[in-house]
PDB file of C-alpha atoms in Angstrom:
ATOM      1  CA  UNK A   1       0.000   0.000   0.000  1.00  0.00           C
ATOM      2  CA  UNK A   2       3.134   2.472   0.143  1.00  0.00           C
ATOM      3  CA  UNK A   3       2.433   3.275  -3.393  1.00  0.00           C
ATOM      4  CA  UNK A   4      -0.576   4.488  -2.507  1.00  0.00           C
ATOM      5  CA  UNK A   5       0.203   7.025   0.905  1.00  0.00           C
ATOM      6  CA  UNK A   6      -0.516  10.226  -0.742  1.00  0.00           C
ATOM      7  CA  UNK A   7      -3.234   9.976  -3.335  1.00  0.00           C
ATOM      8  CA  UNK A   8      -6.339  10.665  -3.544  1.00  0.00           C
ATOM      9  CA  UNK A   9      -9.108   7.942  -3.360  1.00  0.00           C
ATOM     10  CA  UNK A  10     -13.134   8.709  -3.174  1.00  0.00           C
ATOM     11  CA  UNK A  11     -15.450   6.022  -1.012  1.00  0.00           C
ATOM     12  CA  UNK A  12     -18.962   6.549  -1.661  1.00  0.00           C
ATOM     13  CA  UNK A  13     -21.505   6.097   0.867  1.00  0.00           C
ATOM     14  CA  UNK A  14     -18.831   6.286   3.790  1.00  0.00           C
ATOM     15  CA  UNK A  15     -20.684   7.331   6.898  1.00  0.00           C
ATOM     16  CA  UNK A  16     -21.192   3.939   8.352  1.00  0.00           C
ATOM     17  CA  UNK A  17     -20.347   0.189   7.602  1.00  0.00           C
ATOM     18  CA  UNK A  18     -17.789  -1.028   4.696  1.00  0.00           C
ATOM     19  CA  UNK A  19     -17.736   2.208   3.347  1.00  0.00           C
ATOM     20  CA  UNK A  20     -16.667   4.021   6.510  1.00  0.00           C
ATOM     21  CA  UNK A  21     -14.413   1.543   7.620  1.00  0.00           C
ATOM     22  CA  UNK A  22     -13.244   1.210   4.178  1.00  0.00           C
ATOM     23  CA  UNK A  23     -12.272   5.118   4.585  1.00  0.00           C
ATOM     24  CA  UNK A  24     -10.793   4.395   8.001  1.00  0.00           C
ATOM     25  CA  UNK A  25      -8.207   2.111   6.393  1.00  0.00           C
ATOM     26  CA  UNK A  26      -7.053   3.899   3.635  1.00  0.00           C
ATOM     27  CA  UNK A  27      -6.562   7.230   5.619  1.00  0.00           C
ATOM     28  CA  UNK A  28      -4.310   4.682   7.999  1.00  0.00           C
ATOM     29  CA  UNK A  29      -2.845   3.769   5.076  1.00  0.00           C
ATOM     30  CA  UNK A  30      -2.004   7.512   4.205  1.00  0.00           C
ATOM     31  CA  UNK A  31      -4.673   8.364   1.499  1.00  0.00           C
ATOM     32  CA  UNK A  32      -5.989  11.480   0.633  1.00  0.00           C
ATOM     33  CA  UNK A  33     -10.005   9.972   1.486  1.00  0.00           C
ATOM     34  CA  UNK A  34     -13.129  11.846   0.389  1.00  0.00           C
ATOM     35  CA  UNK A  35     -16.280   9.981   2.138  1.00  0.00           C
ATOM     36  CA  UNK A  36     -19.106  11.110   0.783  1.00  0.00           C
ATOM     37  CA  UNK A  37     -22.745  10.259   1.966  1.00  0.00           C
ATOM     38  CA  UNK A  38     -26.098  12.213   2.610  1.00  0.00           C
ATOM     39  CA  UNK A  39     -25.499  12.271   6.461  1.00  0.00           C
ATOM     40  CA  UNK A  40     -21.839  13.964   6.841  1.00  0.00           C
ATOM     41  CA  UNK A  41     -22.191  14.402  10.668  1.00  0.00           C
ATOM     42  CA  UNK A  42     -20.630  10.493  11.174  1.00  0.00           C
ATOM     43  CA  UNK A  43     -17.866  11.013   8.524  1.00  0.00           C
ATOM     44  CA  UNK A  44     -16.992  14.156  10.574  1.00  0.00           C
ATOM     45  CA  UNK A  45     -16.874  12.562  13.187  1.00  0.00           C
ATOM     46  CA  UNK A  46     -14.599   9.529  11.716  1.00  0.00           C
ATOM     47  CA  UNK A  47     -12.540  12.602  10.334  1.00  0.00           C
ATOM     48  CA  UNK A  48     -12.326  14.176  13.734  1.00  0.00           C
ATOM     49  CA  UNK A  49     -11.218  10.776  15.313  1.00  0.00           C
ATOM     50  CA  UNK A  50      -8.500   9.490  12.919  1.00  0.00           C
ATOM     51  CA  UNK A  51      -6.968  12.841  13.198  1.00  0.00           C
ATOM     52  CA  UNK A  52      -6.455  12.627  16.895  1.00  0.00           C
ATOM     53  CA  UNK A  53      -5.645   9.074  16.914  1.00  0.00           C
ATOM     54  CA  UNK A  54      -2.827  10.533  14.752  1.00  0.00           C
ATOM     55  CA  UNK A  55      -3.641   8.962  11.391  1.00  0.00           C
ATOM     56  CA  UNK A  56      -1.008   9.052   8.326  1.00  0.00           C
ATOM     57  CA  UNK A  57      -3.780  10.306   5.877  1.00  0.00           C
ATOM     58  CA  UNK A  58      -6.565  12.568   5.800  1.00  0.00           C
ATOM     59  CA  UNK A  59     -10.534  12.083   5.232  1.00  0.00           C
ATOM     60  CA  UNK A  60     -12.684  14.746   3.844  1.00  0.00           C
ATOM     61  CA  UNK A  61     -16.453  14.635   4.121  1.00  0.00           C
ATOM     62  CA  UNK A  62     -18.528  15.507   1.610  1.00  0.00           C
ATOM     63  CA  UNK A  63     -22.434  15.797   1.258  1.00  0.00           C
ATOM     64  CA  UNK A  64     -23.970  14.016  -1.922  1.00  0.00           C
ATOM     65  CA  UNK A  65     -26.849  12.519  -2.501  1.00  0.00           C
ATOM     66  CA  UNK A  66     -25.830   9.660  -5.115  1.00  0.00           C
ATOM     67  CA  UNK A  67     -29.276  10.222  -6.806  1.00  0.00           C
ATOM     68  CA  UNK A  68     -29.333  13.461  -7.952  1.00  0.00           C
ATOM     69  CA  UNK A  69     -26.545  13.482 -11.339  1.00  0.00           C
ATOM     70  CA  UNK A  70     -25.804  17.626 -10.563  1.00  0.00           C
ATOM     71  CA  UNK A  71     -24.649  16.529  -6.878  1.00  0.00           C
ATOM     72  CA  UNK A  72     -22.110  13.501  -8.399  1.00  0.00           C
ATOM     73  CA  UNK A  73     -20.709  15.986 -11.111  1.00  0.00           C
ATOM     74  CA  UNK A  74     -20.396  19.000  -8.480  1.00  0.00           C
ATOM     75  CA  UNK A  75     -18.408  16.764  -6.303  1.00  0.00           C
ATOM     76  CA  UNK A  76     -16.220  15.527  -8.864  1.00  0.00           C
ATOM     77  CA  UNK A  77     -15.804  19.073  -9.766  1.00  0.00           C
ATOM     78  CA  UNK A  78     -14.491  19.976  -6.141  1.00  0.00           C
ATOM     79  CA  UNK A  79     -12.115  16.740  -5.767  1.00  0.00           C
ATOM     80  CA  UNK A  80     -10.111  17.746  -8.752  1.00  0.00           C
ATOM     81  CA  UNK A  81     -10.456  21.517  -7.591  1.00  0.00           C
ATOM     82  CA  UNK A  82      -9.353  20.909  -3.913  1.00  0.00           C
ATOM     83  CA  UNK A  83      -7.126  17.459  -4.685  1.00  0.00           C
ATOM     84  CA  UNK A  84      -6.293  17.692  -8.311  1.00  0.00           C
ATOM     85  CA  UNK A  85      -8.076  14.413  -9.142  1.00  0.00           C
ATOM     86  CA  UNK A  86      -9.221  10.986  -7.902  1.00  0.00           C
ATOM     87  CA  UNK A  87      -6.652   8.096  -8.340  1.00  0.00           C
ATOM     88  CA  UNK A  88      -9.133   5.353  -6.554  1.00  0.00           C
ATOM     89  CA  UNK A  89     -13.060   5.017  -6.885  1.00  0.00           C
ATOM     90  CA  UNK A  90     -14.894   2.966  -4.376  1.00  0.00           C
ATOM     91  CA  UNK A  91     -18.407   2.837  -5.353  1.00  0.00           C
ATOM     92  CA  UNK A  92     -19.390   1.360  -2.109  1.00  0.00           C
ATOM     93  CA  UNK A  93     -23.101   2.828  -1.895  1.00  0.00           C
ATOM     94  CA  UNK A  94     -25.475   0.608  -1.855  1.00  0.00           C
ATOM     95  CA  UNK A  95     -29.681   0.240  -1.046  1.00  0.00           C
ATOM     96  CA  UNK A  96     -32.050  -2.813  -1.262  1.00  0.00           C
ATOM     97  CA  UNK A  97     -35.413  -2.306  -0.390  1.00  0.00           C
ATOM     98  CA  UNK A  98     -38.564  -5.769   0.561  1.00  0.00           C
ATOM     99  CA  UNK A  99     -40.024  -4.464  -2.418  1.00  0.00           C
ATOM    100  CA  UNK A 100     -41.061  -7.344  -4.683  1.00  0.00           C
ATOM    101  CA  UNK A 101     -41.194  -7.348  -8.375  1.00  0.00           C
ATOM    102  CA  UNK A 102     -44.707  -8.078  -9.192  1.00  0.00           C
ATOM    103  CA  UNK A 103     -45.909  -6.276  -5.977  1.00  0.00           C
ATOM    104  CA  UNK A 104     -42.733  -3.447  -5.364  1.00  0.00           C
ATOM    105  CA  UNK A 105     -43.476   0.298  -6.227  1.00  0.00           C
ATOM    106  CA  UNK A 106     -41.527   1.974  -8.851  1.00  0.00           C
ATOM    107  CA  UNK A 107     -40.231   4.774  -6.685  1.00  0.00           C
ATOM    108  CA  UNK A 108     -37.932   1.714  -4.644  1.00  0.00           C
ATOM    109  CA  UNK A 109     -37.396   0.447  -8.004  1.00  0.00           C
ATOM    110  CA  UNK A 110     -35.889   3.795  -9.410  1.00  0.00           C
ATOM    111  CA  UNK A 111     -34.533   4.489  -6.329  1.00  0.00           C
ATOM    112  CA  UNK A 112     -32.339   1.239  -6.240  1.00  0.00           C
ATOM    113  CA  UNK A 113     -31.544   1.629  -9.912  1.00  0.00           C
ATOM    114  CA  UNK A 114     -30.065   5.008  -9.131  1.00  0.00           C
ATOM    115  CA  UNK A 115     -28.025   3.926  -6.004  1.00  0.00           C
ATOM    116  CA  UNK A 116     -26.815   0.779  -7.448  1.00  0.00           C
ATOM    117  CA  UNK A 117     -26.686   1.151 -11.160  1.00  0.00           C
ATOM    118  CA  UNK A 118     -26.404   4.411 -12.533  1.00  0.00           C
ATOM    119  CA  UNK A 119     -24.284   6.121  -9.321  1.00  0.00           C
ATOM    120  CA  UNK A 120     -21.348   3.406  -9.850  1.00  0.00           C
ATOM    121  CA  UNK A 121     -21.560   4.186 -13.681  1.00  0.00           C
ATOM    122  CA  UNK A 122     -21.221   8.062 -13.432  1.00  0.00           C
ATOM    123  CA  UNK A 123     -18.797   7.880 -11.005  1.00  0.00           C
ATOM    124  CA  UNK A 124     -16.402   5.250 -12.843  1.00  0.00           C
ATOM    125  CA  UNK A 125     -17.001   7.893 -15.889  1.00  0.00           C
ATOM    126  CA  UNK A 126     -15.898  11.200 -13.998  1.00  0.00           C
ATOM    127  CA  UNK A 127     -13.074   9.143 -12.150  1.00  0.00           C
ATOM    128  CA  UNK A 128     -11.537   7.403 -15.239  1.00  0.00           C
ATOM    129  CA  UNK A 129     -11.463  11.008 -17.115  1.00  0.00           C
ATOM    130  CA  UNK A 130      -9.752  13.223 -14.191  1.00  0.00           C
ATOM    131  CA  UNK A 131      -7.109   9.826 -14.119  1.00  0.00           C
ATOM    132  CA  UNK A 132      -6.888  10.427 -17.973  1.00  0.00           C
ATOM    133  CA  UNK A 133      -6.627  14.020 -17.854  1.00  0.00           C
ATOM    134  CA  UNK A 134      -3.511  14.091 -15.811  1.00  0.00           C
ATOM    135  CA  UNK A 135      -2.020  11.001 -17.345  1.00  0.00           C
ATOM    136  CA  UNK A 136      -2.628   8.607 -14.254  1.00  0.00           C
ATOM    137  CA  UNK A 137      -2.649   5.071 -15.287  1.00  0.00           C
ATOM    138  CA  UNK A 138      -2.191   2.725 -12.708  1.00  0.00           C
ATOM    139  CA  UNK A 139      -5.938   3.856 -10.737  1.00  0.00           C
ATOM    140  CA  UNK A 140      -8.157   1.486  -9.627  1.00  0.00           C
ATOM    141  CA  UNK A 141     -11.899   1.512  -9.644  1.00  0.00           C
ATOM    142  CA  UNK A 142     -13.262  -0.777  -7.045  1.00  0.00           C
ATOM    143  CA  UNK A 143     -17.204  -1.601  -6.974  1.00  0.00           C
ATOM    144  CA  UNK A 144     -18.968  -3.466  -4.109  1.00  0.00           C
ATOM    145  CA  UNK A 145     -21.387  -5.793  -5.671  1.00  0.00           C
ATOM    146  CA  UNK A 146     -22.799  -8.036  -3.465  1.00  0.00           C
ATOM    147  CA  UNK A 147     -23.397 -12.167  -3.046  1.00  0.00           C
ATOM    148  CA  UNK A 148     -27.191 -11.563  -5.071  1.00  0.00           C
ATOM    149  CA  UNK A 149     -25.436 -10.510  -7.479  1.00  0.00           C
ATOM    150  CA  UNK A 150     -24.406 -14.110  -8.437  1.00  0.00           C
ATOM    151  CA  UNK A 151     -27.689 -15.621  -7.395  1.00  0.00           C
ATOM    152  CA  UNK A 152     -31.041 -14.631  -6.497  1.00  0.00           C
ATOM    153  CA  UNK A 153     -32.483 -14.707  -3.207  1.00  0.00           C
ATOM    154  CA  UNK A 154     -35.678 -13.407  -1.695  1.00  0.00           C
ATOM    155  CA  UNK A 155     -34.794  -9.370  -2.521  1.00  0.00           C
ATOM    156  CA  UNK A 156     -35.105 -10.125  -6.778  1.00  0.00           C
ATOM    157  CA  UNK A 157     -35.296  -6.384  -7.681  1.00  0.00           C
ATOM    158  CA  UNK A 158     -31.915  -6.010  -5.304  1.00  0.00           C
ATOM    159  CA  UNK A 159     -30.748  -8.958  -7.089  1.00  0.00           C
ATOM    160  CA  UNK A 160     -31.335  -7.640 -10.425  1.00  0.00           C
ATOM    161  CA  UNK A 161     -29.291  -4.288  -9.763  1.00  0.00           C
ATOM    162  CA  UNK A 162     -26.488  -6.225  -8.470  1.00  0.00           C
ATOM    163  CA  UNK A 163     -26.099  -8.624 -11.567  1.00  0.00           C
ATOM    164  CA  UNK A 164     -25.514  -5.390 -13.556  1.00  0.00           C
ATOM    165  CA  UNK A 165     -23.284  -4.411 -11.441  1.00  0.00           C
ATOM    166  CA  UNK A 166     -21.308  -8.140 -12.992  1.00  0.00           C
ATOM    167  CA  UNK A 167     -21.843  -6.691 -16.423  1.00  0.00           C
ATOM    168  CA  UNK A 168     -20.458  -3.778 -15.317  1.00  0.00           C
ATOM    169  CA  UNK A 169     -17.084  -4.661 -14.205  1.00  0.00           C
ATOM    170  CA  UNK A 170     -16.999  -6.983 -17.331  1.00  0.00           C
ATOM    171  CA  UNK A 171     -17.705  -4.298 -19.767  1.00  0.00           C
ATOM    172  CA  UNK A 172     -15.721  -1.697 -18.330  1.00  0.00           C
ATOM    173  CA  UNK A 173     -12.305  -3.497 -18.340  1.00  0.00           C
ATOM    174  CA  UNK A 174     -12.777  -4.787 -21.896  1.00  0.00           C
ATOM    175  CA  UNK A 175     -13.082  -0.593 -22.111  1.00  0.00           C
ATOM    176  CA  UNK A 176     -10.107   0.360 -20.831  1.00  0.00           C
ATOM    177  CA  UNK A 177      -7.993  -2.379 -22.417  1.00  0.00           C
ATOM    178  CA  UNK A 178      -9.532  -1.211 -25.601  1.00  0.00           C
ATOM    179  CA  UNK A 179      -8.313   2.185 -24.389  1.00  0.00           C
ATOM    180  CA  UNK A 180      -5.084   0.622 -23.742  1.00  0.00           C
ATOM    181  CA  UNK A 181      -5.248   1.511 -20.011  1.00  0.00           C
ATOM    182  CA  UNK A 182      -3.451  -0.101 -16.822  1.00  0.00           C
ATOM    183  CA  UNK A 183      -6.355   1.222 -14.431  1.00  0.00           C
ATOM    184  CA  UNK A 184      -7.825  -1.442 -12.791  1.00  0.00           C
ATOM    185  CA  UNK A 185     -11.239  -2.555 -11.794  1.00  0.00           C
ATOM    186  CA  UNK A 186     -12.827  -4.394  -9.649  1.00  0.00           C
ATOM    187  CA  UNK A 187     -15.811  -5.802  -8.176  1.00  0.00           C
ATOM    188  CA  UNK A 188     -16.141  -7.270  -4.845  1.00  0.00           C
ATOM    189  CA  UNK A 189     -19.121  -9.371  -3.431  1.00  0.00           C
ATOM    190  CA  UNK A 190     -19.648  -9.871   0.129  1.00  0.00           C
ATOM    191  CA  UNK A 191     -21.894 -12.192   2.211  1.00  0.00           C
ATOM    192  CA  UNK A 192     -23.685 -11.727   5.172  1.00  0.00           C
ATOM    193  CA  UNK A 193     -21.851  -9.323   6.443  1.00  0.00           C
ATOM    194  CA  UNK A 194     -22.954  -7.302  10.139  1.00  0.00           C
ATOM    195  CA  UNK A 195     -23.796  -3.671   9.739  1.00  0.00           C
ATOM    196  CA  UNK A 196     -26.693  -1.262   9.091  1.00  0.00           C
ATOM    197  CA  UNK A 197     -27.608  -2.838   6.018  1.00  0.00           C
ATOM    198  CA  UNK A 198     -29.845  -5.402   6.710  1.00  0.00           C
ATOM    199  CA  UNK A 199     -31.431  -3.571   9.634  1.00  0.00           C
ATOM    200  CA  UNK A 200     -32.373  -0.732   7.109  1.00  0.00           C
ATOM    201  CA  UNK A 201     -34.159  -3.053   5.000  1.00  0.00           C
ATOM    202  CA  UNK A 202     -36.049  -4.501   7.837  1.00  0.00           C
ATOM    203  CA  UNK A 203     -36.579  -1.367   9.645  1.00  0.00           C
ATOM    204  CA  UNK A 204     -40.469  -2.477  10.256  1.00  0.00           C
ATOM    205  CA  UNK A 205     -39.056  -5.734  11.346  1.00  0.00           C
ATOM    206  CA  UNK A 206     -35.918  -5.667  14.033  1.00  0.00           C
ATOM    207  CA  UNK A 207     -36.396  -8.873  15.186  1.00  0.00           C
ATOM    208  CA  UNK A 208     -35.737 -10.215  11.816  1.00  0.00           C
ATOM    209  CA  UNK A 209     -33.217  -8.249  11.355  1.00  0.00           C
ATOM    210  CA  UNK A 210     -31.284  -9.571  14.429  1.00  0.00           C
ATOM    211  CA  UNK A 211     -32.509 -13.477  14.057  1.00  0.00           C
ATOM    212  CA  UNK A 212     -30.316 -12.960  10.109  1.00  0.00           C
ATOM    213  CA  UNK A 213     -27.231 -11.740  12.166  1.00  0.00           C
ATOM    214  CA  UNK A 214     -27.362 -14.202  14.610  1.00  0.00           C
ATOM    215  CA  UNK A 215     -28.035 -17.093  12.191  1.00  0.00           C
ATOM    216  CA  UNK A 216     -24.391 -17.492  11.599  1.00  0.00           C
ATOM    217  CA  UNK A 217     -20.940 -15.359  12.238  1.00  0.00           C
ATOM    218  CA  UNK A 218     -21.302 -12.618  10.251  1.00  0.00           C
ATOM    219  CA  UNK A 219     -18.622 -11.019   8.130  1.00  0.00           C
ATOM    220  CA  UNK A 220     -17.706  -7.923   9.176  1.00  0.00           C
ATOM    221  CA  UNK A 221     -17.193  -4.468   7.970  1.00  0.00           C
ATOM    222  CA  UNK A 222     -13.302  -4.356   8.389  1.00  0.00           C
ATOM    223  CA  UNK A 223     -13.381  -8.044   6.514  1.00  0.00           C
ATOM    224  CA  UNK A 224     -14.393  -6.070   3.270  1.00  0.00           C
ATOM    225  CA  UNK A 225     -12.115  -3.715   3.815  1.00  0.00           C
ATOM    226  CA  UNK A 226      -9.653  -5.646   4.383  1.00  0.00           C
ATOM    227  CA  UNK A 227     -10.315  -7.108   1.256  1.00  0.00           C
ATOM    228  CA  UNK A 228     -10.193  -3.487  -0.146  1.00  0.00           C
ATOM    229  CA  UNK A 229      -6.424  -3.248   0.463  1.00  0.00           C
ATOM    230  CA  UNK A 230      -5.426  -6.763  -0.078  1.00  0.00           C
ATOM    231  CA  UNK A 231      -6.962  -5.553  -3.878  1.00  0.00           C
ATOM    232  CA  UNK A 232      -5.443  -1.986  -4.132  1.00  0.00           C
ATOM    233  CA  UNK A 233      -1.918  -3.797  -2.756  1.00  0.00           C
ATOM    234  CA  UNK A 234      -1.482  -6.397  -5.514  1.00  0.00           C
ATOM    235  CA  UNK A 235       1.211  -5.671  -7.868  1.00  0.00           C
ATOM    236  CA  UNK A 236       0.447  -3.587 -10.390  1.00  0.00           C
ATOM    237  CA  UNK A 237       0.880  -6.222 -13.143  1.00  0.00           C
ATOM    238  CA  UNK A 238      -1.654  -7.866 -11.095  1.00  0.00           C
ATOM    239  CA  UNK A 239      -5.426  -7.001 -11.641  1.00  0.00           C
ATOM    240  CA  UNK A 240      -7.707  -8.911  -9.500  1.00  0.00           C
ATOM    241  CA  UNK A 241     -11.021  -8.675 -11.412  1.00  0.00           C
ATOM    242  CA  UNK A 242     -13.442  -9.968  -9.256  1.00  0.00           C
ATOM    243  CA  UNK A 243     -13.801 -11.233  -5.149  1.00  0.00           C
ATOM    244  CA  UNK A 244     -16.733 -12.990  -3.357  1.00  0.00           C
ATOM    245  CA  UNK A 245     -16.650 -13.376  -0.050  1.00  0.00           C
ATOM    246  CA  UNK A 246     -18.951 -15.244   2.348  1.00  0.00           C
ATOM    247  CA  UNK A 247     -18.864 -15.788   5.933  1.00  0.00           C
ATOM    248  CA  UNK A 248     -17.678 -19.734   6.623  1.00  0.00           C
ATOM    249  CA  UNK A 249     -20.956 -20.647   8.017  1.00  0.00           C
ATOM    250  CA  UNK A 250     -23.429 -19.403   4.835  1.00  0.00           C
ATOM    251  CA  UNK A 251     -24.167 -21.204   2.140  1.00  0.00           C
TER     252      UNK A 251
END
């Protein structure tokens, strides 16, 4: 990760679980971290604590609501004002919502398309030009998929967003080989893992929420990433394209 102490890297939806422990480690690791999410009070306050614990790196909170297109491009516009440019993309945001397909309401169903689809895409777009723009070409673009990405479980409209998200990936490093680029990309696809996610979802329901957690040891957030720097550490004749990764106990 030496390689890395420096530069700037951007972790969407940062304020809590793998995105803000994501952020943690890379401003250990010396990064440059912007966290962005709608709620900025708990990335200040991440900020606020890594710089007393006496961190190598810095992280920089900014407000963005990943579904409005003007709010992705304005931030873009400020990391390569305030930073120069970003040299790593995490698209770590994420939503799922109960809603079924033949019952769900097309406001969840936008709503997760926007999160989990179209976010990732616009973001990999205004990251891979700044890195072009100033001649960067060993960046990485990292994108959390998720386990229903490979399969489909009870959450099929969730499921559906997250197999794009494997066509994704796919289609955007045939890109940038076409390009002739050495920036990387990856996709990673956790498990079960313990955090706010699945609460959120079953916000009307905390007991199921807690009997899922407790079905089985749980991955958690500093497993993913961990996984996160194992990636961004690999040689950098070494692209590794895509991760799943599932607590021991799940099937």
């Amino acid at each position: 990760m030496e390689r890395w102490s420096g530069r700037v890297a951007l972790v969407t939806g940062a304020s809590v679980g793998i995105g803000n422990a994501t952020a943690r480690a890379l401003v250990q690791h010396g990064m440059k971290v912007v966290g962005c999410a709608r709620d900025v009070d708990k990335i200040r306050e991440t900020a606020a604590e890594l710089q007393q614990a006496g961190a190598v790196g810095q992280l920089y909170p900014v407000k963005c609501d990943l579904t409005v297109e003007a709010e992705i491009r304005a931030m873009f516009d400020d990391i390569q004002s305030q930073h120069g440019g970003v040299d790593v993309c995490i698209n770590n945001a994420g939503v799922a919502t109960k809603d079924r397909i033949l019952s769900g309401s097309m406001e969840a169903f936008r709503m997760m398309t926007d999160v989990n689809i179209l976010a990732p895409t616009l973001c990999t777009q205004l990251a891979v030009q700044q890195m072009r723009k100033r001649g960067v070409d060993d960046g990485h673009i990292i994108t959390l998929n998720s386990m229903s990405g490979h399969r489909v479980g009870g959450l099929a409209f969730y499921s559906m967003t997250k197999f794009a998200i494997k066509a994704f990936n796919d289609g955007l490093r045939m890109e940038l080989k076409d390009m002739k680029s050495h920036i990387r990309t990856t996709c990673i696809s956790p498990g079960r893992v313990e955090t706010e996610f699945i609460p959120r979802i079953y916000e009307d329901d905390p007991q199921k929420a807690q009997d899922l957690h407790a079905a089985m040891e749980c991955l958690q957030a500093k497993d993913i990433a961990d996984t996160v720097l194992y990636v961004l550490g690999a040689p950098p004749h070494v692209e590794v394209h895509d991760v799943q990764v599932r607590p021991t106990e799940q099937k």
